[in-house]
Short mmCIF file of C-alpha atoms in Angstrom, two decimals:
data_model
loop_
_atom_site.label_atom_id
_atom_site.label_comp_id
_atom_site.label_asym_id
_atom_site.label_seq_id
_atom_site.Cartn_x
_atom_site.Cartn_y
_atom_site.Cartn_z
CA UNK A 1 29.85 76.99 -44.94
CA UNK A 2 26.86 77.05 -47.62
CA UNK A 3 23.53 78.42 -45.89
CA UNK A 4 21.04 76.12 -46.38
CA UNK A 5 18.22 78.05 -44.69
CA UNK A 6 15.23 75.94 -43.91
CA UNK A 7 16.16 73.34 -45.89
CA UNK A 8 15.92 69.76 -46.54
CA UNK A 9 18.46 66.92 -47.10
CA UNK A 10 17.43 64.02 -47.78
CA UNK A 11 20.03 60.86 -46.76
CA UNK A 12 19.74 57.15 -48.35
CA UNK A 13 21.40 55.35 -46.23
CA UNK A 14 22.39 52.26 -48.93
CA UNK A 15 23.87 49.14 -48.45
CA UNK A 16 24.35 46.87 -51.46
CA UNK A 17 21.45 48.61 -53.06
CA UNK A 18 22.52 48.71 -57.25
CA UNK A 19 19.09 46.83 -57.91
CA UNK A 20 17.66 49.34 -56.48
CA UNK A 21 19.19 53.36 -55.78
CA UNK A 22 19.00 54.58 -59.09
CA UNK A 23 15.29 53.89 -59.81
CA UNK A 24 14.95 55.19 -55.75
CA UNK A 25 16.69 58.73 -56.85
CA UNK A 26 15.15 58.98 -60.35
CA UNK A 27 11.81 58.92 -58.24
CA UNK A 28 13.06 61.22 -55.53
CA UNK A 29 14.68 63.84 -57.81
CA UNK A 30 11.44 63.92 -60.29
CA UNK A 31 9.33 64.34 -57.85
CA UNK A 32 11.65 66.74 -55.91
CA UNK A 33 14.11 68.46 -58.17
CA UNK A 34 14.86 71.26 -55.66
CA UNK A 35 15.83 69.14 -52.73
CA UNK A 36 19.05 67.89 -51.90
CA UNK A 37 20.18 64.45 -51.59
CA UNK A 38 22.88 62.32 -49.96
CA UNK A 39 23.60 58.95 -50.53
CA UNK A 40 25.60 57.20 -47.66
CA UNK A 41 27.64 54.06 -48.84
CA UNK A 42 27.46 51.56 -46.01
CA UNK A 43 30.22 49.94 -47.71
CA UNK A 44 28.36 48.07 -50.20
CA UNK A 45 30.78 45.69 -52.16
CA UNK A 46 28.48 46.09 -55.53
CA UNK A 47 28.01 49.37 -58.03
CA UNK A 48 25.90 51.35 -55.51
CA UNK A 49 28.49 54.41 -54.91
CA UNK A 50 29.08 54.35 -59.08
CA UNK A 51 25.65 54.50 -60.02
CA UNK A 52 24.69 57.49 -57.31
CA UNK A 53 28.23 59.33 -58.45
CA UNK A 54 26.82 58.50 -62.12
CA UNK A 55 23.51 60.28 -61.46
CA UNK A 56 25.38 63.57 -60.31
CA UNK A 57 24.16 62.60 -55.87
CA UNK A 58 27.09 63.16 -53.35
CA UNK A 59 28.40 59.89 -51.64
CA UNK A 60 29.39 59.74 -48.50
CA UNK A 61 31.02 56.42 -48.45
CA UNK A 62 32.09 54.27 -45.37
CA UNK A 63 35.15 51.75 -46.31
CA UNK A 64 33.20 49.09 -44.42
CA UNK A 65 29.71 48.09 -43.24
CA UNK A 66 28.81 49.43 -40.26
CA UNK A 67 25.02 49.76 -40.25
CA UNK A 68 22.05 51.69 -40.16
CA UNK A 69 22.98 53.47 -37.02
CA UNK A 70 26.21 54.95 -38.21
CA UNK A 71 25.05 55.68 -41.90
CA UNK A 72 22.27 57.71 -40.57
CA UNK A 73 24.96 59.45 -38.04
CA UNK A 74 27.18 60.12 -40.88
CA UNK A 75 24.22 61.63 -42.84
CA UNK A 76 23.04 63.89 -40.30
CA UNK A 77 26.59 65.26 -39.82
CA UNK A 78 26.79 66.02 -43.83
CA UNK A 79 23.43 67.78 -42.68
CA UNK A 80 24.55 69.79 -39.69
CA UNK A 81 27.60 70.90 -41.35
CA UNK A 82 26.03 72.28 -44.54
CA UNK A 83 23.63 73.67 -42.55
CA UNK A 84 20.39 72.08 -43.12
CA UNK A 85 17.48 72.35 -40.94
CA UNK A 86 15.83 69.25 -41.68
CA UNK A 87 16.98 65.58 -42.80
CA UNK A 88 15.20 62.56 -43.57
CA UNK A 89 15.24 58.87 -43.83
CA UNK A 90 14.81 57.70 -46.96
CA UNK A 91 14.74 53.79 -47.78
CA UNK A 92 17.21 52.54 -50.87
CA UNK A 93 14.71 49.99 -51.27
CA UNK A 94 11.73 51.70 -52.98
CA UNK A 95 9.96 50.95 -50.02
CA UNK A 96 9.14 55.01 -49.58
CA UNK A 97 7.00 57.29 -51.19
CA UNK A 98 8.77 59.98 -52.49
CA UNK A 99 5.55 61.80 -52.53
CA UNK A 100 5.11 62.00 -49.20
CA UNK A 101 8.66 63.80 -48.58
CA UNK A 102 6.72 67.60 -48.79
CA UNK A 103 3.52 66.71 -46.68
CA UNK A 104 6.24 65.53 -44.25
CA UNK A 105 8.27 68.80 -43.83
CA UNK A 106 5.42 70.95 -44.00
CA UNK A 107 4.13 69.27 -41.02
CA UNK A 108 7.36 69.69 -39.34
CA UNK A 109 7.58 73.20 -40.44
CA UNK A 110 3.50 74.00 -39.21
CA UNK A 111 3.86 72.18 -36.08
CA UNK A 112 7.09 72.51 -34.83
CA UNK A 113 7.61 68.72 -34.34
CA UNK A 114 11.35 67.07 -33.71
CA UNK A 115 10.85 64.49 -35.37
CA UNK A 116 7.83 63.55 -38.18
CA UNK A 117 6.87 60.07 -38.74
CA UNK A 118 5.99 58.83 -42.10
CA UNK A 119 3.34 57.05 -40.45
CA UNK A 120 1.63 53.48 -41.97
CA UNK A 121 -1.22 53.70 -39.36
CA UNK A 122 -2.17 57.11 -38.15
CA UNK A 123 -5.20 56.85 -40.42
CA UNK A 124 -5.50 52.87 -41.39
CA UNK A 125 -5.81 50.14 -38.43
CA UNK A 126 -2.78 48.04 -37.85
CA UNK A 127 -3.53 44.66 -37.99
CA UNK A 128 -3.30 41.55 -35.94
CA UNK A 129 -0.56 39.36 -37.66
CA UNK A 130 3.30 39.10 -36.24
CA UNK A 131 4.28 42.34 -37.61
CA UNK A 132 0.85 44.07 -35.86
CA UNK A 133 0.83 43.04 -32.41
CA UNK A 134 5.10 44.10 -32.58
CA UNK A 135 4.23 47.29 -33.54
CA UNK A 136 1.18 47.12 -30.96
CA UNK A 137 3.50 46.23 -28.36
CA UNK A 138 6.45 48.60 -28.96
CA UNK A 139 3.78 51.65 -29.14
CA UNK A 140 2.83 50.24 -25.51
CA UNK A 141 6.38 50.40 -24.32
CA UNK A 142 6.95 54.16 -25.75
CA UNK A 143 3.92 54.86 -24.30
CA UNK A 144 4.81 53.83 -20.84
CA UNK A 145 8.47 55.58 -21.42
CA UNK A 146 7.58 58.60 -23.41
CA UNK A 147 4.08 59.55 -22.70
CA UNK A 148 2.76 59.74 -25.96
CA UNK A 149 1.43 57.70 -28.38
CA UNK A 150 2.58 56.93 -31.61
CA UNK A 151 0.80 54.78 -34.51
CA UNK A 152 4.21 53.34 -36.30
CA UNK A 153 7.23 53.26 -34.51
CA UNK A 154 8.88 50.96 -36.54
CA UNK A 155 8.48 53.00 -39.91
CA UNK A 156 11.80 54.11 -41.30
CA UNK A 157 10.33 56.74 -42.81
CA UNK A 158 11.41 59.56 -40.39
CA UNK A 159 12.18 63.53 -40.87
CA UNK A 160 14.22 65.36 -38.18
CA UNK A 161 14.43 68.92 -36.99
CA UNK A 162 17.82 70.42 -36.38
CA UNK A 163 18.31 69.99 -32.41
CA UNK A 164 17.55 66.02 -32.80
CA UNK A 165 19.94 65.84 -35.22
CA UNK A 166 22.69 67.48 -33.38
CA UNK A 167 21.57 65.19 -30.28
CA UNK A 168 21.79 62.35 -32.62
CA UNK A 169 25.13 62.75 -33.78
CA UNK A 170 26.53 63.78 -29.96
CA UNK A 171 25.91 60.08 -28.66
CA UNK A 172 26.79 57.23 -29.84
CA UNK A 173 23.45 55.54 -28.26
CA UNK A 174 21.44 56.78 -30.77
CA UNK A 175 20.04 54.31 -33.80
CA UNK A 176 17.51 54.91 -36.02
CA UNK A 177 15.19 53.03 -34.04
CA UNK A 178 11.40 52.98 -31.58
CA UNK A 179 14.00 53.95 -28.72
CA UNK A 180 14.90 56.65 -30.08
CA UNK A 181 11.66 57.65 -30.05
CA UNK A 182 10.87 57.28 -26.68
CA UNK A 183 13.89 58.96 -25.78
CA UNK A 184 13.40 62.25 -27.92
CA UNK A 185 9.29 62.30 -26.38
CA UNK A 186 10.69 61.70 -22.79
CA UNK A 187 12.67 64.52 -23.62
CA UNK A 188 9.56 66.90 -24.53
CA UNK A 189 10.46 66.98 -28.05
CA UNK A 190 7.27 66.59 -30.71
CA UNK A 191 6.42 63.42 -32.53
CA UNK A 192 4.00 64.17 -35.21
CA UNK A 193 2.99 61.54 -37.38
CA UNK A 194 2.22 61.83 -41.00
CA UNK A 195 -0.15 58.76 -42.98
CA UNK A 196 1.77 58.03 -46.10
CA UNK A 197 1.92 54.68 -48.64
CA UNK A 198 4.59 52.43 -48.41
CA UNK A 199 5.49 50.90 -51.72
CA UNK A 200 7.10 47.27 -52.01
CA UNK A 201 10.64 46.28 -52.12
CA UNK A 202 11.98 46.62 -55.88
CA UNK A 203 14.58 44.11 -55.36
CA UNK A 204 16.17 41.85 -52.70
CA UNK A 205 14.25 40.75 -49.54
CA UNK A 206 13.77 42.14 -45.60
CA UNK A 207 16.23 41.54 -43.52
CA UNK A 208 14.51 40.27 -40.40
CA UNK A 209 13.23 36.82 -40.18
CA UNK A 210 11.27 35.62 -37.51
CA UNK A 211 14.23 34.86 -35.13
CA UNK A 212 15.58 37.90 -35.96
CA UNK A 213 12.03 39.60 -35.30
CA UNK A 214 11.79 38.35 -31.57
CA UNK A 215 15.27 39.36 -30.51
CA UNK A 216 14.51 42.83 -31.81
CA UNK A 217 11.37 42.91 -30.20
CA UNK A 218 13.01 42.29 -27.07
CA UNK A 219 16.22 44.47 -27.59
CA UNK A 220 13.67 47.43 -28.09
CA UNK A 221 11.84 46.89 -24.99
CA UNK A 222 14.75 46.72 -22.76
CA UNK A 223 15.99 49.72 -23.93
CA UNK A 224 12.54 51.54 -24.19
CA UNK A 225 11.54 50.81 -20.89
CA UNK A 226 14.65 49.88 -18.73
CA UNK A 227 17.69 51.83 -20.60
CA UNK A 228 16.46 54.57 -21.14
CA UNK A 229 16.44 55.50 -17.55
CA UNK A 230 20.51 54.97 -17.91
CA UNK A 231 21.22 57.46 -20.63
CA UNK B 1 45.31 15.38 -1.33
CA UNK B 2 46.54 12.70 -3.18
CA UNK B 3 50.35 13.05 -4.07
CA UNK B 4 49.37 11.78 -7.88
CA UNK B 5 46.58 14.96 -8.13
CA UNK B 6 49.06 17.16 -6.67
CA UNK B 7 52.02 16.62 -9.42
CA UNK B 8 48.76 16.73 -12.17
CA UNK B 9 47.80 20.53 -10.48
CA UNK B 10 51.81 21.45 -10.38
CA UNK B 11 52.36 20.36 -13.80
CA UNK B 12 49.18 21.52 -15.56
CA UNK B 13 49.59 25.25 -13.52
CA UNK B 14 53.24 25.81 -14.48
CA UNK B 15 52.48 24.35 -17.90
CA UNK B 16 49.74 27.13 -18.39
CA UNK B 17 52.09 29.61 -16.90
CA UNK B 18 54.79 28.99 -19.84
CA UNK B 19 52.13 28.86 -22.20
CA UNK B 20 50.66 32.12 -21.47
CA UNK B 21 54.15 33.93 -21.60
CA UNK B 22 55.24 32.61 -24.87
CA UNK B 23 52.04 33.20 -26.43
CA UNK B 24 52.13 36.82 -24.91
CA UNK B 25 55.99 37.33 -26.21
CA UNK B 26 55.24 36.13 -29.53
CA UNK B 27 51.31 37.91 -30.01
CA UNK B 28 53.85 40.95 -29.00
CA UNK B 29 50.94 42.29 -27.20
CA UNK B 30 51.16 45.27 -24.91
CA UNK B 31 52.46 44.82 -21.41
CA UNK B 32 49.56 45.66 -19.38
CA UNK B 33 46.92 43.22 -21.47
CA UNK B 34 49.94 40.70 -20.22
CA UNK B 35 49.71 41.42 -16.66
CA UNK B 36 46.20 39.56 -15.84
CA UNK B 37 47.10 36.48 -17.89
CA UNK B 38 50.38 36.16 -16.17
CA UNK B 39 48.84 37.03 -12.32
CA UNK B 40 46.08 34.24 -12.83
CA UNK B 41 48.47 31.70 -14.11
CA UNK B 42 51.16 32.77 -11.41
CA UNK B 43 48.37 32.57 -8.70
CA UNK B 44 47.85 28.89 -10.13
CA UNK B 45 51.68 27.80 -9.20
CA UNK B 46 51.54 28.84 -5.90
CA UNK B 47 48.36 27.71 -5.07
CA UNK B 48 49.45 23.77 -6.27
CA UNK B 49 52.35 24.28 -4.46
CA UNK B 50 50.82 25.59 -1.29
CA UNK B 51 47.73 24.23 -1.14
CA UNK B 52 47.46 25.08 2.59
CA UNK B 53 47.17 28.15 1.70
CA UNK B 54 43.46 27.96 0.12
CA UNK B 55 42.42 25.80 2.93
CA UNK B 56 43.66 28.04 5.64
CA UNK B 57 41.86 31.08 4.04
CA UNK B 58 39.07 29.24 3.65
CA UNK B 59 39.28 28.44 7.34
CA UNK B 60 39.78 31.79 8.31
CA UNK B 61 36.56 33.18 6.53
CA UNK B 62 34.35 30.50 6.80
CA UNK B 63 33.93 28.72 3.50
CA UNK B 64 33.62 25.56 4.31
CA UNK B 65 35.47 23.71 1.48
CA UNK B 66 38.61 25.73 0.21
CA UNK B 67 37.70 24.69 -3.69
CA UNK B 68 34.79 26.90 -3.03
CA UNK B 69 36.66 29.50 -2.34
CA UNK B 70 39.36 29.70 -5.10
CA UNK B 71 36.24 28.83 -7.48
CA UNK B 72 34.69 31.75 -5.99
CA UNK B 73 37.71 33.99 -6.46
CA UNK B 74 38.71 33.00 -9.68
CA UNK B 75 35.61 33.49 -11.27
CA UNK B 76 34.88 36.98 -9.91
CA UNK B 77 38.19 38.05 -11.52
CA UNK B 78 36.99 36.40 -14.32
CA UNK B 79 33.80 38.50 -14.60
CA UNK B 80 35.52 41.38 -13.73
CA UNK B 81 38.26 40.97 -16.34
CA UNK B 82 34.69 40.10 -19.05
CA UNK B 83 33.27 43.17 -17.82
CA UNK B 84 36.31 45.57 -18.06
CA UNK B 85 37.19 43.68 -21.61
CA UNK B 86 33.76 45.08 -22.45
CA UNK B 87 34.40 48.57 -21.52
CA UNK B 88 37.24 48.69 -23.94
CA UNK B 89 35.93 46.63 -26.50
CA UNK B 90 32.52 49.11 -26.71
CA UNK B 91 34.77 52.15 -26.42
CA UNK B 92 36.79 50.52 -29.53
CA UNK B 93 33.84 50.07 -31.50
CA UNK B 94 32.89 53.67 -30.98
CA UNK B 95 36.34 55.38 -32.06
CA UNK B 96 36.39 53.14 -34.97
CA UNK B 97 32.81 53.74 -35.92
CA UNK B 98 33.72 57.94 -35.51
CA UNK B 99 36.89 56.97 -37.41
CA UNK B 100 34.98 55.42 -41.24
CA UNK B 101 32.21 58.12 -40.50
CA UNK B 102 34.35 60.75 -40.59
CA UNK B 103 36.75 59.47 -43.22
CA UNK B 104 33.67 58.92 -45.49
CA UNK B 105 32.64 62.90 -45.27
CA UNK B 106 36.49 64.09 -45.73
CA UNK B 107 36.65 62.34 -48.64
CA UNK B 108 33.22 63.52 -50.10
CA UNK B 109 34.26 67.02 -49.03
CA UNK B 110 37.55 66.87 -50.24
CA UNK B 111 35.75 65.25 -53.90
CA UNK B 112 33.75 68.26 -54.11
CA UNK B 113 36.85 70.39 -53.49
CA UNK B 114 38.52 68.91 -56.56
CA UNK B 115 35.50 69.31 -59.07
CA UNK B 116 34.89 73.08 -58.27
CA UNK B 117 38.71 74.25 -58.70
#
């Protein structure tokens, strides 16, 4: 196995994401020319493995969509098994800044935090609207759960340490998601939180609509606050 | 009981009965998946044959109207068949889930293999 220190990988989980990946990794590997990347195929039926393969990133591809959740698990085993210390989110969309990626691991290197948030609202306010008072009320809920309070739970932008990683992949309860969170702070492990800028979609549209919005409101806290007791 | 809803409840339970076995021999589905389709459906033919049987049970624990009670019954194997359905579907899910993830990294590994030699 290759020693990769106390090093970075950085996964994009991508599904269906040619309008979008190779502008995303351009970005990422200008900005970041030392740090690995891994592109994780969610089984997109367009040119998104091509066009990584094309610009020289390893693929990891899954022969069918199975979502976030597993793309992220398949990423962090890539990670564990290379030997990284660190791996991070990182949007297909254009959605994150790439130059937030070192302010993030530094903090995670400084403080010793689990996981580091690439955080909309550690410095700015959130606001009132829909997408505000979720937020609002999913920080309540990990607050209840976890104990500690976190500014944007629902950013995707997220960098983890080893140990989460390898608790990650060990489960199969484990998404990418606020009760995740919770679980890893319940758990004593550190949450920092780092303010970045989050950049518009390039292409396509979001995925939740407001239906969609209120059931995953609710699925998040149920398992915040009543499932997690279970696991 | 009417002698008219009596040949409906034979007919309709033994119909379901031969139903559910040729269905089961020609989805060539494994035997013990079979077993609860063709217990419920067997329970069914007796029960419209021997109706006294349900009201005599029913008697004998204190539910006052015997439909109650094979509702009752029927319905908690019902949930109980949902729940351990469940079980093995999530369990499913989770092998196949570990199956693509770890296909997808042999293959990348394997890839990388390839290009260095």
């Amino acid at each position: 196995m290759v020693s990769n220190g106390d090093r970075l990988l950085i996964m994009i989980p991508a599904w269906n994401e040619a309008g979008n990946i190779a502008e995303v990794i351009g970005r990422l590997k200008k900005e970041l020319p030392d740090t690995d990347l891994l592109v994780i195929d969610d089984g997109s039926e367009d040119d998104t493995a091509a066009i990584c393969k094309g610009l020289g990133v390893p693929v990891a591809g899954h022969r069918v969509n199975l979502g976030l959740a597993e793309a992220v698990r398949t990423g962090m085993k890539y990670a564990i098994r290379h030997g990284y210390a660190y791996c991070m989110q990182f949007d297909a969309d254009g959605q994150h800044d790439e130059k937030s990626v070192s302010k993030m691991l530094k903090t995670a290197k400084n403080e010793k935090a689990g996981i580091v948030i690439g955080s909309r609202f550690k410095n700015t306010k959130r606001g009132f609207g829909a997408k505000g008072l979720g937020s609002r009320i999913i920080s309540a809920c990990i607050g209840i759960s976890g104990g500690v309070k976190i500014a944007d739970p629902t950013s995707g932008m997220r960098l983890f340490d080893r140990h989460v990683m390898e608790k990650y992949v060990s489960s199969t309860h484990f998404s990418p998601e606020p009760d995740m969170l919770a679980y890893f702070a319940h758990h004593k492990v550190k949450i920092a939180e780092v303010q970045v800028e989050m950049n518009e979609r390039i292409s396509g549209k979001s995925y939740l609509d407001m239906t969609g919005s209120l059931a995953y409101m609710f699925r998040m806290c149920t398992s915040i606050l009543v499932m997690q007791w279970l696991r | 009981m009417p002698a008219a809803l009596r040949i409906l409840l034979m007919v309709s339970s033994a119909g379901s009965l031969i139903f559910v076995i040729r269905a089961l021999k020609k989805a060539r589905v494994q035997l013990y998946d079979t077993m609860f389709w063709i217990i419920l459906a067997l329970m069914c033919v007796v029960l419209s044959i021997w109706p006294q049987i349900a009201i005599s049970l029913a008697d004998l624990i204190g539910v006052q109207s015997p439909v109650n009670l094979v509702y009752l019954v029927i319905i908690f194997f019902l949930l109980l068949h949902c729940f351990t359905q469940a079980l093995r579907f999530s369990r499913l899910e989770a092998q196949f889930k570990l199956y693509v993830g770890e296909e997808a990294l042999k293959k990348l590994e394997s890839g990388a293999k390839e290009e260095e030699t």
